[in-house]
Each structure stands twice: as structure tokens, then as C-alpha cells.
CSV table of C-alpha atoms in Angstrom, one decimal:
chain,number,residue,atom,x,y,z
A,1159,UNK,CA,12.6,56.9,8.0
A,1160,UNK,CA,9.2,56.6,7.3
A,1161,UNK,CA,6.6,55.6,10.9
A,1162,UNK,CA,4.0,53.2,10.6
A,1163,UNK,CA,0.5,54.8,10.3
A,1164,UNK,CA,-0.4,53.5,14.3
A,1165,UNK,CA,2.8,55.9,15.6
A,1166,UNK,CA,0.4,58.8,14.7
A,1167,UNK,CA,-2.2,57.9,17.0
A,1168,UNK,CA,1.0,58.1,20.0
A,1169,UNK,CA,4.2,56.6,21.2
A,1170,UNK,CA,3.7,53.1,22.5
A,1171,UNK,CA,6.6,53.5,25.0
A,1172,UNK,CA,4.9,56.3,26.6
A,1173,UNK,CA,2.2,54.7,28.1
A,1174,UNK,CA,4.4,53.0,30.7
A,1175,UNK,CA,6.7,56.7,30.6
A,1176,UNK,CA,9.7,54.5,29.7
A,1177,UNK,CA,11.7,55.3,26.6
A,1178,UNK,CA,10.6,58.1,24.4
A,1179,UNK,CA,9.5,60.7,27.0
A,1180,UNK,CA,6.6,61.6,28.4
A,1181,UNK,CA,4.1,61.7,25.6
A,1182,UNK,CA,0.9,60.7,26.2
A,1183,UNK,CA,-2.2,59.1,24.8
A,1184,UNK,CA,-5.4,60.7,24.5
A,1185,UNK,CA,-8.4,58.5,26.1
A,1186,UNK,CA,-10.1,59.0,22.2
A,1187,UNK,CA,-6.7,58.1,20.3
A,1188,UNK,CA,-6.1,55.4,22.9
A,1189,UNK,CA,-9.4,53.3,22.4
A,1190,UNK,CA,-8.9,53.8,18.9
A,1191,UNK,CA,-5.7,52.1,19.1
A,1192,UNK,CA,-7.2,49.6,20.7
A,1193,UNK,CA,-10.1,48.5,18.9
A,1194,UNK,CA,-8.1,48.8,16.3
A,1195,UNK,CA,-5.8,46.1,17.6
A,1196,UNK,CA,-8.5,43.9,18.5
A,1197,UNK,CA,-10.0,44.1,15.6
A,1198,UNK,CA,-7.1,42.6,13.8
A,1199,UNK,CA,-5.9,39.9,16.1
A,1200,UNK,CA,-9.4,38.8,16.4
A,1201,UNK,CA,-9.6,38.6,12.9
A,1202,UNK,CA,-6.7,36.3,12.6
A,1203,UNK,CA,-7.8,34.1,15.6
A,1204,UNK,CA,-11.3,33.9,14.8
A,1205,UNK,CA,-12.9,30.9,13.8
A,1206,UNK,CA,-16.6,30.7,11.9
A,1207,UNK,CA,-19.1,27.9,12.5
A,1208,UNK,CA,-22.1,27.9,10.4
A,1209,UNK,CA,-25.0,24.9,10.6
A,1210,UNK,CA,-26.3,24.3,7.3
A,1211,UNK,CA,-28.8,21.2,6.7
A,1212,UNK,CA,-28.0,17.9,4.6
A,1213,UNK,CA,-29.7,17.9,1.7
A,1214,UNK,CA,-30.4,21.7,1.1
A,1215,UNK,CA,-27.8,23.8,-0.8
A,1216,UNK,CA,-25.3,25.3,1.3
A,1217,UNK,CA,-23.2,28.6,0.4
A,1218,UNK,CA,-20.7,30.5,2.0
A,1219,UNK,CA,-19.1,33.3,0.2
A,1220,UNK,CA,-15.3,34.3,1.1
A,1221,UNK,CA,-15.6,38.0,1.1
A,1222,UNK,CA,-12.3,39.8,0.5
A,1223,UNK,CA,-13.3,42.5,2.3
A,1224,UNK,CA,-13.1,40.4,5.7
A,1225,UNK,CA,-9.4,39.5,5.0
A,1226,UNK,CA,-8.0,42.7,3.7
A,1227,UNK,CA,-7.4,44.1,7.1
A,1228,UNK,CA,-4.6,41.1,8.0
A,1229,UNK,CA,-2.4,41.8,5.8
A,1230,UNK,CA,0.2,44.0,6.4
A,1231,UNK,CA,0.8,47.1,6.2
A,1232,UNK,CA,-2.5,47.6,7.7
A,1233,UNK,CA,-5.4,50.0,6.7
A,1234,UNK,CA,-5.8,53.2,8.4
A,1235,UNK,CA,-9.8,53.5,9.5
A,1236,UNK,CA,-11.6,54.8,6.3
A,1237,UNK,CA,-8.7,53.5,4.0
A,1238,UNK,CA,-9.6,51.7,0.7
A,1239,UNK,CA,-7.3,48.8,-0.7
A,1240,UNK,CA,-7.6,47.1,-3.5
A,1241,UNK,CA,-4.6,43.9,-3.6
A,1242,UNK,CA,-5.3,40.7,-5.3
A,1243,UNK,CA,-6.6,38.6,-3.2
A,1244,UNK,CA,-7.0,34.6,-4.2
A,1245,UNK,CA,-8.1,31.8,-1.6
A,1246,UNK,CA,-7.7,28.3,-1.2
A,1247,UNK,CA,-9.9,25.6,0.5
A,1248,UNK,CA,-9.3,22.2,2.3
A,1249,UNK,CA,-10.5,20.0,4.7
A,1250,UNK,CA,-8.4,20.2,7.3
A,1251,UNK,CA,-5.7,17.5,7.5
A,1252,UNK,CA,-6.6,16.4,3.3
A,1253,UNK,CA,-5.0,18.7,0.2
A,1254,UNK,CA,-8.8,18.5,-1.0
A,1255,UNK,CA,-12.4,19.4,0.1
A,1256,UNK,CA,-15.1,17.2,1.1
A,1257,UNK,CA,-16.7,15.5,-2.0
A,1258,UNK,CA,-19.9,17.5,-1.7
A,1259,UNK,CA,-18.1,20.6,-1.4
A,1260,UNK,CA,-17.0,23.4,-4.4
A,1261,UNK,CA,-15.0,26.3,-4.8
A,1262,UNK,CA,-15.2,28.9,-7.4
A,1263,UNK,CA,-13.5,32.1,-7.5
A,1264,UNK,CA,-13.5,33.9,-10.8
A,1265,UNK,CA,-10.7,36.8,-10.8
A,1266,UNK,CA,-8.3,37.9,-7.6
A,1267,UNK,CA,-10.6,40.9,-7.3
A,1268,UNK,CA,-13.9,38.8,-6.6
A,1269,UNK,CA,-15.2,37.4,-3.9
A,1270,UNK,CA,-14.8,33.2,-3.4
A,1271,UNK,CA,-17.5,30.9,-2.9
A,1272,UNK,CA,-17.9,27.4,-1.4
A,1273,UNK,CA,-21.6,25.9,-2.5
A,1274,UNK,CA,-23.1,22.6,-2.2
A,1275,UNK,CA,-25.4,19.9,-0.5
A,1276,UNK,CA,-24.3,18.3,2.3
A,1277,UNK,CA,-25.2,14.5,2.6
A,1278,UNK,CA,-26.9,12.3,5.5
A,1279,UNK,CA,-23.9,10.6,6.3
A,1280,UNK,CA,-22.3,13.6,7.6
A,1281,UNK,CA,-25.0,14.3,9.9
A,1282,UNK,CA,-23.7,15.1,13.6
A,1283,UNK,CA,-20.0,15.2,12.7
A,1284,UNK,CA,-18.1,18.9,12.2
A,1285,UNK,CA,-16.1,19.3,9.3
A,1286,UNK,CA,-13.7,21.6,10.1
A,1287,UNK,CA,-12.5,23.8,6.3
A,1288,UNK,CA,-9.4,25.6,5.8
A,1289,UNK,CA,-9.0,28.8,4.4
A,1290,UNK,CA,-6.5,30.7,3.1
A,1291,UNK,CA,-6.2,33.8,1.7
A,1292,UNK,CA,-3.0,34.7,-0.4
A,1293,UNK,CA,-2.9,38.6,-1.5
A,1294,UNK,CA,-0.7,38.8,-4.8
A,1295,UNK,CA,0.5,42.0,-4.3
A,1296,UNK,CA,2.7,41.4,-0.8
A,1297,UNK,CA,2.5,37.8,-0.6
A,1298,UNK,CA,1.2,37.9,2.8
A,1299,UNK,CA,-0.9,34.8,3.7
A,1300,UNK,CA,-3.7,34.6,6.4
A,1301,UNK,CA,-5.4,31.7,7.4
A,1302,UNK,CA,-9.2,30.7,9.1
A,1303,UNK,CA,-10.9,27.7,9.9
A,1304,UNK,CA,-14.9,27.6,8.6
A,1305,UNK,CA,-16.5,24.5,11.1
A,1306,UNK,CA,-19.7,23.7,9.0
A,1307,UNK,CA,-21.9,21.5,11.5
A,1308,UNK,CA,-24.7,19.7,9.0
A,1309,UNK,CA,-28.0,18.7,10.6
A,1310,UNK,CA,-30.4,16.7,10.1
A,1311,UNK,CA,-33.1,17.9,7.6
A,1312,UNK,CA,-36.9,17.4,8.7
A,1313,UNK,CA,-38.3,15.8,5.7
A,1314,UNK,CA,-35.0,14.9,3.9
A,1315,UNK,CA,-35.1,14.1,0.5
A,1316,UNK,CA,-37.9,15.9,-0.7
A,1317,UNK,CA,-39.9,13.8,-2.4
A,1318,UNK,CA,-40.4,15.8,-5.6
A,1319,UNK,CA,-37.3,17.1,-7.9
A,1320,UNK,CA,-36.9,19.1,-10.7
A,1321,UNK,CA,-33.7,19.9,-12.4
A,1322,UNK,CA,-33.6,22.9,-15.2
A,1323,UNK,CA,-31.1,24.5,-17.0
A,1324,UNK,CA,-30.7,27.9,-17.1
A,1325,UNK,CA,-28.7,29.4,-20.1
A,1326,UNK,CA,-28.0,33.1,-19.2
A,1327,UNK,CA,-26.0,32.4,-15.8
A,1328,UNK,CA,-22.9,31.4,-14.7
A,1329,UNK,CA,-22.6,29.3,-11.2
A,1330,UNK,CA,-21.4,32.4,-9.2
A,1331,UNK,CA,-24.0,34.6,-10.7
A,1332,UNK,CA,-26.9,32.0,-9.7
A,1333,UNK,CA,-25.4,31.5,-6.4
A,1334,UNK,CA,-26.3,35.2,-5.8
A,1335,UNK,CA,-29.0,35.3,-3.0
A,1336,UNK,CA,-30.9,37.9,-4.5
A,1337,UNK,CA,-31.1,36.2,-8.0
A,1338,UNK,CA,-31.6,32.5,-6.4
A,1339,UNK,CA,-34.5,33.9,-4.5
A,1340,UNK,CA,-35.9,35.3,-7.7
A,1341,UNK,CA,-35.9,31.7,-9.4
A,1342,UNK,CA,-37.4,30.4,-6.9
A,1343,UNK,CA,-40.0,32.6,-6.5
A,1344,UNK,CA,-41.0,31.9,-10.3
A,1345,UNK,CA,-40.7,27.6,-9.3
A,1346,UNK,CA,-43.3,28.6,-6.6
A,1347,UNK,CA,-45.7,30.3,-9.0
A,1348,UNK,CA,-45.2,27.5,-11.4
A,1349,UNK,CA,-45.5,24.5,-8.9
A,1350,UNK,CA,-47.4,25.5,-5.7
A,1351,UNK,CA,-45.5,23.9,-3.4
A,1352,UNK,CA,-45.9,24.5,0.5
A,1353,UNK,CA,-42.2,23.7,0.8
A,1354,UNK,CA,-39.6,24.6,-1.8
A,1355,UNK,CA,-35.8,24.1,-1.2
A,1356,UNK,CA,-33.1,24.5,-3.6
A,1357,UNK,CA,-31.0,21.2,-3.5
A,1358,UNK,CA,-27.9,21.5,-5.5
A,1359,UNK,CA,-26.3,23.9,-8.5
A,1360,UNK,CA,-24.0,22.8,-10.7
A,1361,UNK,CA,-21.9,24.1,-13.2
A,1362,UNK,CA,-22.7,23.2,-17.1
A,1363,UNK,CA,-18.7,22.8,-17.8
A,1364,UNK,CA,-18.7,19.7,-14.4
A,1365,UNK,CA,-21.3,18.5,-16.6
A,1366,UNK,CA,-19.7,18.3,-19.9
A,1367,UNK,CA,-20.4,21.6,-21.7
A,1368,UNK,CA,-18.0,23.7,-23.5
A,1369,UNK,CA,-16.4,26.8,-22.7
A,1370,UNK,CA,-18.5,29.7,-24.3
A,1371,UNK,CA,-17.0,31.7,-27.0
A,1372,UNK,CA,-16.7,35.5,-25.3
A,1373,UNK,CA,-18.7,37.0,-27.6
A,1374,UNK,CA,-22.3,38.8,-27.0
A,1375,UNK,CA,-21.9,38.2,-23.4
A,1376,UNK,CA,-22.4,34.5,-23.4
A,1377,UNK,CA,-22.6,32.1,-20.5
A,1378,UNK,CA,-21.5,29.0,-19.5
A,1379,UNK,CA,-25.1,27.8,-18.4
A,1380,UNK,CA,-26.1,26.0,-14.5
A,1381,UNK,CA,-27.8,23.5,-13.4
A,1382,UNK,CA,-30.3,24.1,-10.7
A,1383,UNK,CA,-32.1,21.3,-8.6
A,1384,UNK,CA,-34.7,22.2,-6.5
A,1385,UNK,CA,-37.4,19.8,-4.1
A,1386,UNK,CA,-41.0,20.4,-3.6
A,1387,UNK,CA,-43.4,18.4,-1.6
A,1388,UNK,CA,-46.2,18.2,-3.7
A,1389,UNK,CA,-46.5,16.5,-7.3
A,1390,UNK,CA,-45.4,18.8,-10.4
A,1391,UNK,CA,-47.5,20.9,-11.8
A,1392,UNK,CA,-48.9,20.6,-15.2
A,1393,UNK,CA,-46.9,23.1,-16.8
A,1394,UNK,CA,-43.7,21.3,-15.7
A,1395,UNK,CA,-45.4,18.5,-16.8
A,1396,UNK,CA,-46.1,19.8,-20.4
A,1397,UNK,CA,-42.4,19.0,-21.4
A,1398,UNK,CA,-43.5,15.2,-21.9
A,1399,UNK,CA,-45.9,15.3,-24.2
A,1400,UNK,CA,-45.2,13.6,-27.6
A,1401,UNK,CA,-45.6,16.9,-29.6
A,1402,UNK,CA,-42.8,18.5,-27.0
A,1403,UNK,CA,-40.3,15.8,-27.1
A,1404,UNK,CA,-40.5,15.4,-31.0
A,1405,UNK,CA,-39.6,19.2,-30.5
A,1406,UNK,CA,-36.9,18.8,-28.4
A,1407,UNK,CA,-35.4,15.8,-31.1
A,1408,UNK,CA,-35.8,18.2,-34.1
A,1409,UNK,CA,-33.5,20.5,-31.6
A,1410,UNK,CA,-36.8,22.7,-31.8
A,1411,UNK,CA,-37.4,24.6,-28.7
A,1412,UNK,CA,-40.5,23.0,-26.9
A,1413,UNK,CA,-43.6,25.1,-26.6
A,1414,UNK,CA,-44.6,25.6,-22.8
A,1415,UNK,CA,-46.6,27.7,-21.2
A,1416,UNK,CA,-45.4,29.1,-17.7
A,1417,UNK,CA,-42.4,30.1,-19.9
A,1418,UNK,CA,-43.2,33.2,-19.9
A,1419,UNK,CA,-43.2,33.5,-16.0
A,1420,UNK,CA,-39.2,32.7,-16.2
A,1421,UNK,CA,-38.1,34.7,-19.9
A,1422,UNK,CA,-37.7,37.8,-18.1
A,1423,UNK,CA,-34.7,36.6,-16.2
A,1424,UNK,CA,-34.1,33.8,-16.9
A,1425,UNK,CA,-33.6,31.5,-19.8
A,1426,UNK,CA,-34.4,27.7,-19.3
A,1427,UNK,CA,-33.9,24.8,-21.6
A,1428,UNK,CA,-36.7,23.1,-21.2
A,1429,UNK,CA,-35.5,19.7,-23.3
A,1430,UNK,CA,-32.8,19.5,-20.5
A,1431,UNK,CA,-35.3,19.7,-17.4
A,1432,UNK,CA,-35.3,16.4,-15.3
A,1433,UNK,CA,-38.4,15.1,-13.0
A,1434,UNK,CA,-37.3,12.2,-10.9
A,1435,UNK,CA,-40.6,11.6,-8.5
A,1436,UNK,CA,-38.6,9.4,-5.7
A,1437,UNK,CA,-42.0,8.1,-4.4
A,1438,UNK,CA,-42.2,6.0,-7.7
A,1439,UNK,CA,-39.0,5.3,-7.1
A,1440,UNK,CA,-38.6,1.5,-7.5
A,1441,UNK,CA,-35.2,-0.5,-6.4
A,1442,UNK,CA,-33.3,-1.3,-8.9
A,1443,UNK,CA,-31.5,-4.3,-8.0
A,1444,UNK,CA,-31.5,-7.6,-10.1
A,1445,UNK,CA,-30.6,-10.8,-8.9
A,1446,UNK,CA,-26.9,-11.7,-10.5
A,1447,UNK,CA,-27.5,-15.5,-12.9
A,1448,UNK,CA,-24.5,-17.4,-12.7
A,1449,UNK,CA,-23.2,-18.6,-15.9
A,1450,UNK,CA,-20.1,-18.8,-18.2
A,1451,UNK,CA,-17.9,-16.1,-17.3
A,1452,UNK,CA,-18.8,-15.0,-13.8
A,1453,UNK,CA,-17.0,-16.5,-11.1
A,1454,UNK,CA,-19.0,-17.7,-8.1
A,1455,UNK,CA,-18.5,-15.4,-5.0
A,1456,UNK,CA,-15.1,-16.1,-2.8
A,1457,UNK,CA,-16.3,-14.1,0.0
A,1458,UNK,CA,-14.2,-11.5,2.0
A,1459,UNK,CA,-10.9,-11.7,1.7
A,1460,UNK,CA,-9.4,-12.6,4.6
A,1461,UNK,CA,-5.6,-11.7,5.1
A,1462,UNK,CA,-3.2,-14.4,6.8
A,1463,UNK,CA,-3.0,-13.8,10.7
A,1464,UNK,CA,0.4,-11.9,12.2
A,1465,UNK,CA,1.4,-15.7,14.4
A,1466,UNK,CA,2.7,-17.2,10.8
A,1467,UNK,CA,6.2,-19.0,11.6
A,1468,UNK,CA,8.5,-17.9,10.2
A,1469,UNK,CA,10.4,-20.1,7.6
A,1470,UNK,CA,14.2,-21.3,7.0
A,1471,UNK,CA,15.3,-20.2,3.5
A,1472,UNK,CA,18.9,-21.4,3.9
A,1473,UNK,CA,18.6,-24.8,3.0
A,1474,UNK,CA,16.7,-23.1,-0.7
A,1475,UNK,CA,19.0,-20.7,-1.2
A,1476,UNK,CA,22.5,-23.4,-0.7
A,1477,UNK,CA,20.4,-25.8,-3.4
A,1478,UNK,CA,19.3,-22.9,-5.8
A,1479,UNK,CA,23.5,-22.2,-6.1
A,1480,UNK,CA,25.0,-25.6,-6.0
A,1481,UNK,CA,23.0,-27.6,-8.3
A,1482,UNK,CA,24.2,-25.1,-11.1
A,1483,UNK,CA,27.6,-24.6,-9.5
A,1484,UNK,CA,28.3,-28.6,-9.7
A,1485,UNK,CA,26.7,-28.8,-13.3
A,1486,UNK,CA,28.7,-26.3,-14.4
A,1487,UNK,CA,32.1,-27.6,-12.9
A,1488,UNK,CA,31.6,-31.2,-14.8
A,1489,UNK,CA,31.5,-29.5,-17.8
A,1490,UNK,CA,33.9,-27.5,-17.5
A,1491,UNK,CA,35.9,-30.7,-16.5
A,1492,UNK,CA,34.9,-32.3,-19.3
A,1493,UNK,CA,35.9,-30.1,-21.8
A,1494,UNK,CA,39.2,-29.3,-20.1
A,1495,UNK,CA,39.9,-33.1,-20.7
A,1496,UNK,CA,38.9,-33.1,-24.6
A,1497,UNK,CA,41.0,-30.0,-25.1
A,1498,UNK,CA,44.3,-30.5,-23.5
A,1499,UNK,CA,44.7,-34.7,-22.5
A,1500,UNK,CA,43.3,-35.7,-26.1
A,1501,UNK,CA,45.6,-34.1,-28.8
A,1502,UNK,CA,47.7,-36.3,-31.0
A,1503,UNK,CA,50.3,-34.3,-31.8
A,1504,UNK,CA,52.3,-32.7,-34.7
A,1505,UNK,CA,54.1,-35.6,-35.8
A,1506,UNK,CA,51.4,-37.6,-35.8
A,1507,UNK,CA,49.6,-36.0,-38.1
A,1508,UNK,CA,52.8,-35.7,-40.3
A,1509,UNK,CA,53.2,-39.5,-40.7
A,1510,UNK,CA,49.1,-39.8,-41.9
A,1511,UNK,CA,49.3,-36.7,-44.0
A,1512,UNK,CA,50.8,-38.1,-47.7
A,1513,UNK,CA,54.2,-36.8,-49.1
A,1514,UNK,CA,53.0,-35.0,-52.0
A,1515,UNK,CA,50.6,-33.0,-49.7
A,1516,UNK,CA,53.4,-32.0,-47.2
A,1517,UNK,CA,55.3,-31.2,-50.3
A,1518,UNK,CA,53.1,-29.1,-51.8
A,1519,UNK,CA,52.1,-27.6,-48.4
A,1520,UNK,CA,56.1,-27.0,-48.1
A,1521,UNK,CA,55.8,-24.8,-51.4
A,1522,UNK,CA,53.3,-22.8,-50.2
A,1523,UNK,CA,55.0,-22.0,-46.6
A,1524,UNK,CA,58.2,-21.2,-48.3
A,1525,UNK,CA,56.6,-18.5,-51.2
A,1526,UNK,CA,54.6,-16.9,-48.0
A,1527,UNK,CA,57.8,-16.4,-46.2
A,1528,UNK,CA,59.3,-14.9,-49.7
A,1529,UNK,CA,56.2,-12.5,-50.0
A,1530,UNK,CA,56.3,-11.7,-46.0
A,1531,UNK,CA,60.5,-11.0,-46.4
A,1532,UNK,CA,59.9,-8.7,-49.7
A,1533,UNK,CA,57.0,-6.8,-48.0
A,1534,UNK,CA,59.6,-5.9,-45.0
A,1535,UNK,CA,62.5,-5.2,-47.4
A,1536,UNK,CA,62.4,-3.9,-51.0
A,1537,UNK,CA,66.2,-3.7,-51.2
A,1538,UNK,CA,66.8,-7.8,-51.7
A,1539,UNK,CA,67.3,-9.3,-54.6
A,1540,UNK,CA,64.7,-10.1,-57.4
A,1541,UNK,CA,62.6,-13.2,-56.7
A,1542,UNK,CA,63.2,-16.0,-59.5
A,1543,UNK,CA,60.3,-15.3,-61.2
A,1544,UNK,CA,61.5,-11.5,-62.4
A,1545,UNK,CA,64.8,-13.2,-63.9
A,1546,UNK,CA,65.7,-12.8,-67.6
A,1547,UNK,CA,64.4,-15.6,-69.7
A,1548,UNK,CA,65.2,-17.0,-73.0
A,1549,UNK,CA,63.4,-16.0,-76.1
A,1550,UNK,CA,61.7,-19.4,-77.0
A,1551,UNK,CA,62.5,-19.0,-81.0
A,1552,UNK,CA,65.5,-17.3,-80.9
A,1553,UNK,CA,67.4,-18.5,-78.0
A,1554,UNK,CA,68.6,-14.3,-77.4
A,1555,UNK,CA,68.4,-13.4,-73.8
A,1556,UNK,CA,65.6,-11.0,-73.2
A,1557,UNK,CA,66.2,-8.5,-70.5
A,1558,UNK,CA,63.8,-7.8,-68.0
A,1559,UNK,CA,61.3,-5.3,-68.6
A,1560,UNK,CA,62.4,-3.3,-65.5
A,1561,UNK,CA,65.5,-1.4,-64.6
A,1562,UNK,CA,67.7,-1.2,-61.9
A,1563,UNK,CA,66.1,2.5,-61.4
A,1564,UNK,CA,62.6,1.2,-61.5
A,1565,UNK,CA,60.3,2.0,-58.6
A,1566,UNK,CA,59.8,-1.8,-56.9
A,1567,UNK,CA,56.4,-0.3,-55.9
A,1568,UNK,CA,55.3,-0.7,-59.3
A,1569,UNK,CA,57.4,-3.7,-60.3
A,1570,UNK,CA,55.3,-6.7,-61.8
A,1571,UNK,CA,55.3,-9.8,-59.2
A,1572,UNK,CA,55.6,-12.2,-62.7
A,1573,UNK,CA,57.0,-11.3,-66.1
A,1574,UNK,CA,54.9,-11.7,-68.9
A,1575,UNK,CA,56.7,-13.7,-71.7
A,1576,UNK,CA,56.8,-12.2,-75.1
């Protein structure tokens, strides 16, 4: 049978010199052991709080490297795994995440990330994410809590935004802290700013982009807001000149001139870049007119209390069943009286019914019950109207045209006269 990798480092039962003899620990081997130990169950009872501020982008990144050592069978020091390793991300006590809050994990063997800007009206209160880590190659599971406390930014919003879209980069590339620095370095050069923050990314595809083809290495493209304190710069500005926009509805690319401080890394659409200057900023509510079609305002709705009395459906419920009960019982009544205490009777209708009419109807009774009588025996004699007859010249009898061997089946119900 094959040990577990921590029997190498000694026999457990030995330190107490119960069970398996007298075999002893090193000092060495037994502090490895134990930091060993503690570094896994610390691992698995450890929770992380980090203190991001409310409207400045926030990202976390789940690295898989932090949760490879709880899942058993565990790494010897030095060891290198490589299991599968996906993750998934609530609030805790909700299937979902906050609203402000994303997740995006490319393949098993990346890293996750949650990303976003946390809003004002979560100021001061801890939200408390759960995170689990399922590796696909054991099905082990391992759970931590992330406690994001949100505080209050100094100057928040920023007066000054700018959105841009940048075409080369996917969401977890631009999330990188290395290549967001570098972006906005080049917004700094461009705008001047004494305070630059990065608000919020976005994905193209949560905007409504396609899916790029994957072909030539092609991206899905991410939105990237960022908030200065000063006014935008001219060059920013340069996008809304008449000659630019005509560009931009030609689907021409715009000619700008701080371009060239971003084309080394990265490429920006500059028809899709968004100003919103919140100082100009004017409220935009209009005073509802009331007129055909717009009900006039109700109010709050206000529910009925809980001290309603209760009500007696009895006396309903015996009316609801015997006004139709009794309706239906006249009727009934009525019709039992026209069917059965108002006939008049065989002979009755015998003595208004003329003579030659019962005669006739006699006829027709009696040649039925011939017809029935044949059809249940085909051994009787002939009917009458199969009997010889006499030759209207001659006066000779003429036989019938059937013989005493001839199938009755087939017999003629009326001679034909020659």
C-alpha cells in the first residue's frame, strides 16, 4: 500500500511513543511538518478583506496558484500541479453577485477575475463574496470568503469622463495591472490631469458586439472609462469637429492627432469615444402634462389592515346551490308530467286513424314479418309472389324460373312475367 507523501517526513504516532514504536522526529522534519500543516488549514480557514473605493475600478484576481495546495492529495514542498481549476462567485446568502460586480474566467488553467466600480450606496456596509474553487480533475471543492469593504471616495464622481474603445484587447487582458497602467499613462500625456482614475471596463460583447471570428488573432474589444479633474484636452476634443464626425458617418477613421501616443499598444476607435462633462450636467426632469391617456396619480398603494372581520360565506354558498337545485327540480317535474300523465293511448289513436290507413299499415306489418321469418329461415316455403303464374295468351302454366335445387341466396324476391 502506497503512504501518503507526509509519512516520509515520520510516523505521527511516534511523537507521543504510542503505536508504531519509537521512531522519532527530527526538530527540521518536524517544523516542516508543521508549517506545512498550517499552511494548509490556514488556507482553508482564511478569510481576505480588501477596501477598495466607490467609484474607482476595483479588481481582484483569483489566482489558482493560492488554491492548489487544498486540494487533496497535497503538494510536496517544490511540487508542480497543473489540475483544472474553475471558480464560482456569489454574494453570500444570493446565487448571484452584487450588480456592480463581474466575473470572468477564460479557460480552467487561467486565473479568475472579479472587476468593477463599486457604487455610493454601498458605502460603509461589507459585502461579504463567496468563492469557490472546483478542480476538474479530483472534484475536490474549496471554499473562501473575500469581504470587500467600499469607502468613500474623496472627490467622487470625477467630474470629467472619457470613455474609449480599445480594439486589440480583451477585458482580462486590459485588466492586467501592468497594461492598465500603460493606458493610463498615455490618458495622462494626452489630458494633463492632476488626478486620473480608471472608473469602469467593460466588455464589447455586455455591450452588444459580436463574437470575433478566430482568425489573425482578433479581439473582442473593451470599454474603458476613466475620470480626470480638469476639462479635456484638445486633442480629445478633436473628435467633434464637423470634418471628424462626417468621417466617422462615412465609417472613415477620424484623423487625430495624439493618436499616435496610443498606436503602439493600443488601438482606439475614436468615433466610439464618449465625453460626458457632469459639471454641464443639467437635470433632466420634465414636468408630466396630464391629458388623454394618462391617469391622474392614485398615490401609494395602501394594503387593507390585518383587523378585517372576517365574513360568513354560508348563507352564499346555500343560495349559490339551491336556486339552481329548485329550478332544476320544476323542470324536471314538469317534464315528468308531459311524458308519462299525458299520453292517450293506443286505442285511441286507432279509432282517429281511418280504416284504409290501418289497412294499409296492416299490409306493411305483415310483409315485414314475411321478410324478417325468410331472413331467419331459408328452408319455408316460397312466398306467393315466386308461385307459377299463367301465361296471359296462352293460358299454359309457366313454371317458375327456379328449381328446387336452386341456391335461395340467389333466388329473385319477384318473378318477372314473360
Amino acid at each position: 500500500m502506497q503512504l501518503p507523501w507526509w509519512w516520509e517526513l515520520g510516523d505521527p504516532c511516534a511523537w507521543t511513543g504510542q503505536g508504531r514504536g519509537t521512531r522519532r522526529m527530527s526538530p527540521a522534519t518536524t517544523g516542516t511538518f508543521l508549517l506545512t500543516v498550517y499552511t494548509i488549514f490556514s488556507k482553508v480557514h482564511s478569510d481576505r478583506n480588501v477596501y477598495p473605493s466607490a467609484g474607482v475600478l476595483f479588481v481582484h484576481v483569483l489566482e489558482r496558484e493560492y488554491f492548489k495546495g487544498e486540494f487533496p492529495p497535497y503538494p510536496k514542498p517544490g511540487e508542480i500541479s497543473n489540475d483544472p481549476i474553475t471558480f464560482n462567485t456569489n454574494l453570500m446568502g444570493y446565487p448571484d453577485r452584487p450588480g456592480w460586480l463581474r466575473y470572468i474566467q477564460r479557460t480552467p488553467y487561467s486565473d479568475g477575475v472579479l472587476y468593477g466600480s463599486p457604487t455610493a450606496e454601498n458605502v460603509g456596509k461589507p459585502t461579504v463574496i463567496e468563492i469557490t474553487a472546483y478542480n476538474r480533475r479530483t472534484f475536490e471543492t474549496a471554499r473562501h470568503n473575500l469581504i470587500i469593504n467600499i469607502m468613500s471616495a474623496e472627490d467622487f464622481p470625477l467630474p470629467y469622463q472619457a470613455e474609449f474603445f480599445i480594439k486589440n484587447m480583451n477585458v482580462e487582458e486590459m485588466l492586467a495591472s501592468e497594461v492598465l497602467g500603460d493606458f493610463l499613462g498615455a490618458v495622462k500625456n494626452v489630458w494633463q490631469p492632476e488626478r486620473l482614475n480608471a472608473i469602469n471596463i467593460t466588455s464589447a460583447l455586455d455591450r452588444g458586439g459580436r463574437v470575433p471570428l478566430p482568425i489573425n488573432d482578433m479581439k473582442e474589444g473593451v470599454y474603458v472609462m476613466v475620470g480626470a479633474d480638469v476639462p479635456f484636452s484638445s486633442c480629445l476634443r478633436e473628435v467633434e469637429n464637423p470634418q471628424n464626425q462626417l468621417r466617422c458617418s462615412q465609417e472613415m477613421e477620424p484623423v487625430i492627432t495624439c493618436d499616435k501616443k496610443f498606436r503602439t499598444q493600443f488601438y482606439i476607435d475614436w468615433c466610439k469615444i464618449s465625453l460626458v462633462d457632469k459639471t454641464k450636467q443639467v437635470s433632466t426632469y420634465q414636468e408630466v402634462i396630464r391629458g388623454e391617456g394618462i391617469l391622474p396619480d392614485g398615490g401609494e398603494y395602501k394594503p387593507p389592515s390585518d383587523s378585517l372581520k372576517s365574513r360568513d360565506y354560508y348563507t352564499d354558498f346555500l343560495v349559490t346551490l339551491a336556486v339552481p337545485s329548485a329550478v332544476a327540480l320544476v323542470l324536471f317535474l314538469i317534464l315528468a308530467y308531459i311524458m308519462c300523465c299525458r299520453r292517450e293511448g293506443v286505442e285511441k289513436r286507432n279509432m282517429q286513424t281511418p280504416d284504409i290507413q290501418l289497412v294499409h299499415h296492416s299490409a306493411i306489418q305483415k310483409s315485414t314479418k314475411e321478410l324478417r321469418d325468410m331472413s331467419k329461415n331459408r328452408e319455408i316455403a316460397w312466398p306467393l309472389s315466386t308461385l307459377p303464374v299463367f301465361h296471359p295468351v296462352t293460358g299454359e302454366i309457366i313454371p317458375p324460373l327456379h328449381t328446387d335445387n336452386y341456391e335461395s341466396t340467389n333466388m329473385p324476391l319477384m318473378q318477372t312475367q314473360q
